[in-house]
Amino acid sequence: QVQLMESGGGSVQAGGSLRLSCEISGFLDNRLCKAWFRQEPGKEREGVAGLCLAGATLYADFVEGRFTISQDNAKNTLYLQMDSLKPEDTAMYYCAAQSVGDYEPWYSLQKYAYWGQGAQVTVSS
């Protein structure tokens, strides 16, 4: 059974940084995608960054080079380094992992079978 658990959320002032971690238990094929999503109250969950095909990184346009997705295979942990944070980055952040290959784009919710419980990120102006 695969389980994902986020940590590292918190409150920060605009311009600050946070690093989210997602510890993954259970076996996952590293050729499949993992990703970070976020969701504000009353809004749809949206893709932030994806890590696919054993190393390819993909980002939403709004990231604008401020975030970096990475993984440590030895620790079975996915990371999202967030720099130059803005108040509009305030949201619940979720990590997600794919279970089987498909043709859905990395930012599609339907692509991912496994989800973490979420970590709150709050950025104040």
C-alpha atoms as an extended CHARMM CRD file, in Angstrom:
* protein
*
       125  EXT
         1         1  GLN       CA              0.0000000000        0.0000000000        0.0000000000  PROA      1               0.0000000000
         2         2  VAL       CA              1.4480000000        3.3540000000       -1.0600000000  PROA      2               0.0000000000
         3         3  GLN       CA              1.0800000000        6.2810000000        1.3100000000  PROA      3               0.0000000000
         4         4  LEU       CA              2.1970000000        9.9040000000        0.9430000000  PROA      4               0.0000000000
         5         5  MET       CA              2.7260000000       12.3160000000        3.8050000000  PROA      5               0.0000000000
         6         6  GLU       CA              3.5690000000       16.0000000000        3.3970000000  PROA      6               0.0000000000
         7         7  SER       CA              5.4690000000       18.1570000000        5.8410000000  PROA      7               0.0000000000
         8         8  GLY       CA              7.1400000000       21.5430000000        5.8410000000  PROA      8               0.0000000000
         9         9  GLY       CA              4.1770000000       23.8300000000        5.4330000000  PROA      9               0.0000000000
        10        10  GLY       CA              3.8280000000       26.9860000000        7.4780000000  PROA      10              0.0000000000
        11        11  SER       CA              3.5400000000       30.7490000000        7.4390000000  PROA      11              0.0000000000
        12        12  VAL       CA              6.0420000000       33.0580000000        5.8080000000  PROA      12              0.0000000000
        13        13  GLN       CA              6.2120000000       36.6650000000        4.6660000000  PROA      13              0.0000000000
        14        14  ALA       CA              6.1690000000       37.5810000000        1.0080000000  PROA      14              0.0000000000
        15        15  GLY       CA              9.5600000000       37.0270000000       -0.5580000000  PROA      15              0.0000000000
        16        16  GLY       CA             10.3960000000       34.2070000000        1.8190000000  PROA      16              0.0000000000
        17        17  SER       CA             11.0110000000       30.5210000000        1.1930000000  PROA      17              0.0000000000
        18        18  LEU       CA              9.6140000000       27.1840000000        2.2850000000  PROA      18              0.0000000000
        19        19  ARG       CA             10.4730000000       23.6030000000        1.4030000000  PROA      19              0.0000000000
        20        20  LEU       CA              7.7340000000       21.0190000000        1.3320000000  PROA      20              0.0000000000
        21        21  SER       CA              8.5720000000       17.3570000000        1.7480000000  PROA      21              0.0000000000
        22        22  CYS       CA              6.4990000000       14.3440000000        0.7690000000  PROA      22              0.0000000000
        23        23  GLU       CA              7.5760000000       11.0670000000        2.3090000000  PROA      23              0.0000000000
        24        24  ILE       CA              6.4750000000        8.0900000000        0.2290000000  PROA      24              0.0000000000
        25        25  SER       CA              6.0160000000        4.6610000000        1.7430000000  PROA      25              0.0000000000
        26        26  GLY       CA              5.5170000000        1.6130000000       -0.4410000000  PROA      26              0.0000000000
        27        27  PHE       CA              6.8460000000        0.8290000000       -3.8830000000  PROA      27              0.0000000000
        28        28  LEU       CA              6.5170000000        3.2620000000       -6.7710000000  PROA      28              0.0000000000
        29        29  ASP       CA              8.0120000000        2.9410000000      -10.2270000000  PROA      29              0.0000000000
        30        30  ASN       CA             10.3420000000        5.9410000000      -10.5970000000  PROA      30              0.0000000000
        31        31  ARG       CA              9.5070000000        6.1480000000      -14.2910000000  PROA      31              0.0000000000
        32        32  LEU       CA              6.0100000000        7.3030000000      -13.3660000000  PROA      32              0.0000000000
        33        33  CYS       CA              5.0580000000       10.8470000000      -12.4390000000  PROA      33              0.0000000000
        34        34  LYS       CA              4.9300000000       12.5060000000       -9.0710000000  PROA      34              0.0000000000
        35        35  ALA       CA              3.6210000000       16.0240000000       -8.6380000000  PROA      35              0.0000000000
        36        36  TRP       CA              2.6530000000       18.8510000000       -6.3640000000  PROA      36              0.0000000000
        37        37  PHE       CA             -0.7890000000       20.4140000000       -6.5250000000  PROA      37              0.0000000000
        38        38  ARG       CA             -2.3980000000       23.2130000000       -4.5620000000  PROA      38              0.0000000000
        39        39  GLN       CA             -5.9120000000       24.2340000000       -3.6990000000  PROA      39              0.0000000000
        40        40  GLU       CA             -7.4080000000       27.3910000000       -2.2760000000  PROA      40              0.0000000000
        41        41  PRO       CA            -10.7890000000       27.2760000000       -0.4990000000  PROA      41              0.0000000000
        42        42  GLY       CA            -13.6080000000       27.2670000000       -3.0300000000  PROA      42              0.0000000000
        43        43  LYS       CA            -11.2760000000       26.7560000000       -5.9930000000  PROA      43              0.0000000000
        44        44  GLU       CA            -10.2160000000       23.7620000000       -8.0450000000  PROA      44              0.0000000000
        45        45  ARG       CA             -7.0290000000       21.9090000000       -7.2740000000  PROA      45              0.0000000000
        46        46  GLU       CA             -4.2900000000       22.9120000000       -9.7150000000  PROA      46              0.0000000000
        47        47  GLY       CA             -0.9530000000       21.4920000000      -10.7240000000  PROA      47              0.0000000000
        48        48  VAL       CA              2.1470000000       23.2770000000       -9.4660000000  PROA      48              0.0000000000
        49        49  ALA       CA              5.0390000000       21.0600000000      -10.5500000000  PROA      49              0.0000000000
        50        50  GLY       CA              5.5560000000       17.5540000000      -11.9020000000  PROA      50              0.0000000000
        51        51  LEU       CA              8.4570000000       15.1300000000      -11.9840000000  PROA      51              0.0000000000
        52        52  CYS       CA              8.1340000000       12.4880000000      -14.6770000000  PROA      52              0.0000000000
        53        53  LEU       CA             10.1000000000        9.9940000000      -16.7810000000  PROA      53              0.0000000000
        54        54  ALA       CA             12.8220000000        9.5780000000      -14.1650000000  PROA      54              0.0000000000
        55        55  GLY       CA             13.8680000000       13.1930000000      -14.0690000000  PROA      55              0.0000000000
        56        56  ALA       CA             11.8800000000       15.4700000000      -16.3600000000  PROA      56              0.0000000000
        57        57  THR       CA             10.5470000000       18.4770000000      -14.4550000000  PROA      57              0.0000000000
        58        58  LEU       CA              7.4740000000       20.4390000000      -15.4500000000  PROA      58              0.0000000000
        59        59  TYR       CA              5.9880000000       23.5750000000      -13.9520000000  PROA      59              0.0000000000
        60        60  ALA       CA              2.8240000000       25.6030000000      -14.1030000000  PROA      60              0.0000000000
        61        61  ASP       CA              3.2000000000       28.9860000000      -15.7720000000  PROA      61              0.0000000000
        62        62  PHE       CA              2.5410000000       30.8320000000      -12.5270000000  PROA      62              0.0000000000
        63        63  VAL       CA              5.6580000000       29.3100000000      -10.9540000000  PROA      63              0.0000000000
        64        64  GLU       CA              7.8240000000       31.6190000000      -13.0820000000  PROA      64              0.0000000000
        65        65  GLY       CA             11.0700000000       29.9410000000      -12.0060000000  PROA      65              0.0000000000
        66        66  ARG       CA             10.4340000000       30.3840000000       -8.2840000000  PROA      66              0.0000000000
        67        67  PHE       CA              9.8410000000       26.7190000000       -7.3470000000  PROA      67              0.0000000000
        68        68  THR       CA             11.9280000000       23.5800000000       -7.7990000000  PROA      68              0.0000000000
        69        69  ILE       CA             10.6280000000       20.0170000000       -7.6540000000  PROA      69              0.0000000000
        70        70  SER       CA             13.0740000000       17.2470000000       -6.8370000000  PROA      70              0.0000000000
        71        71  GLN       CA             13.2600000000       13.8350000000       -5.2610000000  PROA      71              0.0000000000
        72        72  ASP       CA             15.6880000000       11.8410000000       -3.1470000000  PROA      72              0.0000000000
        73        73  ASN       CA             15.2970000000        8.2130000000       -4.1700000000  PROA      73              0.0000000000
        74        74  ALA       CA             17.3430000000        6.9660000000       -1.2190000000  PROA      74              0.0000000000
        75        75  LYS       CA             14.9350000000        8.6580000000        1.1810000000  PROA      75              0.0000000000
        76        76  ASN       CA             11.7940000000        8.0190000000       -0.9170000000  PROA      76              0.0000000000
        77        77  THR       CA             10.9830000000       11.6930000000       -0.5510000000  PROA      77              0.0000000000
        78        78  LEU       CA              9.6520000000       14.2740000000       -2.9930000000  PROA      78              0.0000000000
        79        79  TYR       CA             10.4150000000       17.9520000000       -2.3910000000  PROA      79              0.0000000000
        80        80  LEU       CA              9.0960000000       21.3120000000       -3.4890000000  PROA      80              0.0000000000
        81        81  GLN       CA             11.4650000000       24.1930000000       -2.8190000000  PROA      81              0.0000000000
        82        82  MET       CA              9.4970000000       27.4350000000       -2.9710000000  PROA      82              0.0000000000
        83        83  ASP       CA             11.3400000000       30.7500000000       -3.1540000000  PROA      83              0.0000000000
        84        84  SER       CA             10.1560000000       34.3350000000       -3.6610000000  PROA      84              0.0000000000
        85        85  LEU       CA              6.7770000000       33.3950000000       -2.2830000000  PROA      85              0.0000000000
        86        86  LYS       CA              3.8040000000       35.6400000000       -2.9640000000  PROA      86              0.0000000000
        87        87  PRO       CA              0.5330000000       36.0530000000       -1.0380000000  PROA      87              0.0000000000
        88        88  GLU       CA             -1.2660000000       34.4130000000       -3.9740000000  PROA      88              0.0000000000
        89        89  ASP       CA              0.7440000000       31.2300000000       -3.2970000000  PROA      89              0.0000000000
        90        90  THR       CA             -1.2860000000       30.7530000000       -0.1250000000  PROA      90              0.0000000000
        91        91  ALA       CA             -3.0430000000       27.3790000000       -0.4120000000  PROA      91              0.0000000000
        92        92  MET       CA             -3.1230000000       23.7950000000        0.7660000000  PROA      92              0.0000000000
        93        93  TYR       CA             -0.3830000000       21.9130000000       -1.0600000000  PROA      93              0.0000000000
        94        94  TYR       CA             -0.7100000000       18.2310000000       -1.9260000000  PROA      94              0.0000000000
        95        95  CYS       CA              1.7610000000       15.7230000000       -3.2780000000  PROA      95              0.0000000000
        96        96  ALA       CA              0.5410000000       13.0540000000       -5.6640000000  PROA      96              0.0000000000
        97        97  ALA       CA              1.9250000000        9.9400000000       -7.3310000000  PROA      97              0.0000000000
        98        98  GLN       CA              0.9310000000        8.0040000000      -10.4130000000  PROA      98              0.0000000000
        99        99  SER       CA              0.3070000000        4.2570000000      -10.1570000000  PROA      99              0.0000000000
       100       100  VAL       CA              0.1740000000        3.2010000000      -13.8310000000  PROA      100             0.0000000000
       101       101  GLY       CA              1.3020000000        4.7970000000      -17.0700000000  PROA      101             0.0000000000
       102       102  ASP       CA             -1.2030000000        6.8070000000      -19.1000000000  PROA      102             0.0000000000
       103       103  TYR       CA             -1.3910000000        9.7220000000      -21.5440000000  PROA      103             0.0000000000
       104       104  GLU       CA             -2.8800000000       12.3070000000      -19.2200000000  PROA      104             0.0000000000
       105       105  PRO       CA             -0.8680000000       15.5350000000      -18.8840000000  PROA      105             0.0000000000
       106       106  TRP       CA              1.1200000000       15.9270000000      -15.6880000000  PROA      106             0.0000000000
       107       107  TYR       CA             -1.3170000000       18.5050000000      -14.2950000000  PROA      107             0.0000000000
       108       108  SER       CA             -4.3860000000       16.2810000000      -14.6880000000  PROA      108             0.0000000000
       109       109  LEU       CA             -5.9180000000       15.1940000000      -11.3820000000  PROA      109             0.0000000000
       110       110  GLN       CA             -7.0290000000       11.9330000000      -13.0110000000  PROA      110             0.0000000000
       111       111  LYS       CA             -3.4200000000       10.9370000000      -13.5780000000  PROA      111             0.0000000000
       112       112  TYR       CA             -2.6890000000       10.3210000000       -9.9080000000  PROA      112             0.0000000000
       113       113  ALA       CA             -3.9350000000        7.4600000000       -7.7510000000  PROA      113             0.0000000000
       114       114  TYR       CA             -2.1130000000        8.3990000000       -4.5740000000  PROA      114             0.0000000000
       115       115  TRP       CA             -2.4610000000       11.6530000000       -2.6370000000  PROA      115             0.0000000000
       116       116  GLY       CA             -1.1180000000       13.0770000000        0.5800000000  PROA      116             0.0000000000
       117       117  GLN       CA             -3.2330000000       14.7560000000        3.2190000000  PROA      117             0.0000000000
       118       118  GLY       CA             -1.9850000000       18.2540000000        2.4110000000  PROA      118             0.0000000000
       119       119  ALA       CA              0.2280000000       20.9120000000        3.9660000000  PROA      119             0.0000000000
       120       120  GLN       CA             -0.9280000000       24.4890000000        4.4860000000  PROA      120             0.0000000000
       121       121  VAL       CA              1.2240000000       27.2850000000        3.1050000000  PROA      121             0.0000000000
       122       122  THR       CA              0.3360000000       30.8350000000        4.1200000000  PROA      122             0.0000000000
       123       123  VAL       CA              2.1670000000       33.8360000000        2.6910000000  PROA      123             0.0000000000
       124       124  SER       CA              1.5160000000       37.2310000000        4.2290000000  PROA      124             0.0000000000
       125       125  SER       CA              2.1460000000       40.5540000000        2.5550000000  PROA      125             0.0000000000
